[in-house]
Amino acid sequence: MPSRSYPNLLELAPADSDFPSPPRHPARLPRVMADPGILSSAGAATDESPPASPSPLPERRIIVSHHLPLRATPDPASPSGWSFSYDPDALVLQLRSGLPPGVDVLHVGTLRGLPDGLDPAHHDAVAAQLRREFRCVPVLLPPDLHARFYHGFCKHYLWPLLHYLLPISPSSLGGLRFDLSLWRSYLSANKLFADRLTEVLNPDDDFVWIQDYHLLALPTFLRKRFPRVKLGFFLHSPFPTSEIFRTIPVRDDLLRALLNADLVGFHTFDYARHFLSVCSRSLGLDYQSKRGYMGIEYYGRTVTIKILPVGVDMGQLRSVMASPEAADKVQELTGRYKDKTLLLGVDDVDLFKGIGLKFLAMERLLEEHQELRGRVVLVQIFNPARSQGRDVQEVEDETRSITKRINDRFGRPGYEPIVVIDRPVPTYEKVAFYAVSECCVVNPVRDGMNLVPYEYTVCRQGSLALEGSPKKSMLVVSEFIGCSPSLSGAIRVNPWNVDAVAEAMNLAITTLEAEKQLRHEKHYKYVSSHDVAYWARSFDQDLQRACKDHFLRRCWGIGFGMSFRVVALGPNFRRLSVEHIAPAYRRTNSRLILLDYDGTMMPQSSIDKTPSNEVTSILNSLCSDPKNVVFVVSGRGKDELSKWFAPCEKLGISAEHGYFTRWSRDTPWESCMLTADFDWKKIAEPVMRLYMEATDGSYIEHKESALVWHHQEADPDFGSCQAKELLDHLENVLANEPVSVKRGQHIVEVNPQGISKGVVVENLIATMLSGGKPPDFVLCIGDDRSDEDMFESIMSSMNNPSLPAIAEVFACTVGKKPSKAKYYLDDTVDVVKMLQGLANASSQLPRPAQRQVSFEGSL
């Protein structure tokens, strides 16, 4: 069967990494470029034209989650033995209320509630039924694979780590050590999700929204097949600090997978901050903030970071509260707990919910406040455990033991201080407990969001138990859960501090009624205005914004396996090839070749910066052509550049960003016509030294015309922070000095005003003009911010009507990244190959009889 992806893209991945399927729609666009400017036969385009926009089709949102929003119940009358219905408590169903009206919503996920899976004989029939009746596409994982994927890698390795639990020993409670076979199962399950999506996805028009950590690898599989897919991802769990996340052996694979999405969402700024930090420390990627949005530049794509906590479904809760079952239950509970003050806890059975700590706090409360004995009851509802294992059993045993001890110690006939409900509790019964409880205690030691406080607040607002009286509620919440920052009226606690939690419980009970009302009003105003519809609508709008430029860029894939990523660049930004530049090189007679050094001809990572014999040989070959003027334009000092390029007799060098220039090895250095007053160094150097001493790994480089503070060896976050502070400090103290303060890649530099690589270009072109040899060919190659000045200057010279037109201009950056240059080369190896190609072209041309015109001493 033919693949829906461009075939060259599939060649970049391992043979088992893709699963082709027949196309559902005719291809509108090529999915990838084999070479810049050459598109597949699916659509014609030229170098100058951007890809065409897709034809309009009805909008659709595909929501991908581990589980479909369905309930399965045994049904002997059904051919499959099962009947299905919507699960109104499922978040992925509730978020529909925030999507645009009339939009088609398709759900993709596994079926829950099938203990032994579904009989393979019924797969096709059930899939057709679910698609027809519920707009759901089931991913039918083999039971053994699902067990290894979910109960193995997800719940017992990845989930504990995301909640800050390291598997320090093989017997670590609740956490397994990394197991390669489980990781492969995780990838296999994510691939099967991608296979199912491939069958239904129209990548030109559909928006895909992936939910939570079970599918962290899915963005890579989808991006590999559909480079322009519109893809959002929301993580509902915490994202740990970089120190925790970096312990994952496959951390880079997971990070790159998230960066293959267009929009990545988190509940809190802390989670987003940790993600940005680990991207910086592990992948060397920095984020930028613009007009309220944070984004990471990743191979020409901007991955937007969104921070917005999820909300509750107000309509669903109100509907349940208005049901007769809820009203009857409220009446029953009111009678059962008459004259009692009810505290409520609703938690999943897992080791991060802090249930044992909550019970210990209840014990301390009764110890310290004897007047509350016989009056205060803590009702703890256990939601069914989502996984099996020793950790769940330990939690159950601990809570049972503590409950028995406290009830034996403080209980009496007709009174139990702690009431544990460990059976499945229907939604209407939970709503009734919310409605009659004076306080809700939520104290996990770590949790992604936790909507229990929101649900409690809404139910207290509509409580029949408070009918006719002012609405009031009290919340005791852990400071380590995602909803805590948004509940400013709650009593925040450290769950590990049992005494503090006990005191918070007492404060919640004894707070004045008027204050309870004010706290409740504050919470209800926020919860009702930031519900699940608001969350979904906001995410959907940002996803559309993040994807709006997809069809204005050229896209192609690079990398193997989980290292795959898409390069997206402007329609006029292309790779420079020898075949493209050689004809222009041969037909021109006055050529100016400008080359940066570090990062262009010499890798930034090299310790020994001395140019290789190959580089000096190529430069000598280029310089020997009398039609060429070849310059190395660098920020380095003139002494080391003179030493390194001593074998290159005819090579021109511009050092310290143009402050010193010489036209050949045997000509003297010339300084630009600026005053040689460097008194400003006496001001700048002590400031830099202060930051050097305070920033381990940083150092100061002394140049004749400049001072540079380097921090590439410092801690990435601290070094970047210190660089910002130093930039501001230097700008203030040097405000009246004739200098400019600039921040570059891992540096802060101070040099005289009017010094830049752009000025070097202007001077060289002007000198060639005055010598009667205006350039008709300019090649400029560089890799960093200072080289952008050269590119800009060349473009300005091209557009200046007072200067002779330059027939051939090739401004080229190193690396695929946004640039003022129109061409790129991948790395220093490509640069050397390019220069070698030009040197070969020079050797094949007939040499003119006249000697090379000299411009020495002309600056």
Short mmCIF file of C-alpha atoms in Angstrom, two decimals, residues 72-84 113-114 118-119 122 126 129:
data_model
loop_
_atom_site.label_atom_id
_atom_site.label_comp_id
_atom_site.label_asym_id
_atom_site.label_seq_id
_atom_site.Cartn_x
_atom_site.Cartn_y
_atom_site.Cartn_z
CA ALA A 72 -18.15 -0.59 28.65
CA THR A 73 -20.68 -2.85 30.34
CA PRO A 74 -21.26 -6.58 29.79
CA ASP A 75 -24.21 -7.21 27.46
CA PRO A 76 -25.00 -10.83 26.55
CA ALA A 77 -27.42 -9.59 23.90
CA SER A 78 -24.67 -7.79 22.00
CA PRO A 79 -22.67 -9.79 19.42
CA SER A 80 -19.43 -8.58 21.04
CA GLY A 81 -20.71 -9.23 24.56
CA TRP A 82 -20.40 -5.53 25.44
CA SER A 83 -22.45 -2.37 25.23
CA PHE A 84 -21.01 1.14 25.31
CA GLY A 113 -13.30 -1.73 31.39
CA LEU A 114 -12.50 -4.80 29.29
CA LEU A 118 -11.97 -7.64 23.12
CA ASP A 119 -12.35 -10.79 21.08
CA HIS A 122 -15.31 -8.51 16.93
CA VAL A 126 -16.94 -2.77 17.38
CA GLN A 129 -20.02 0.82 15.83
#
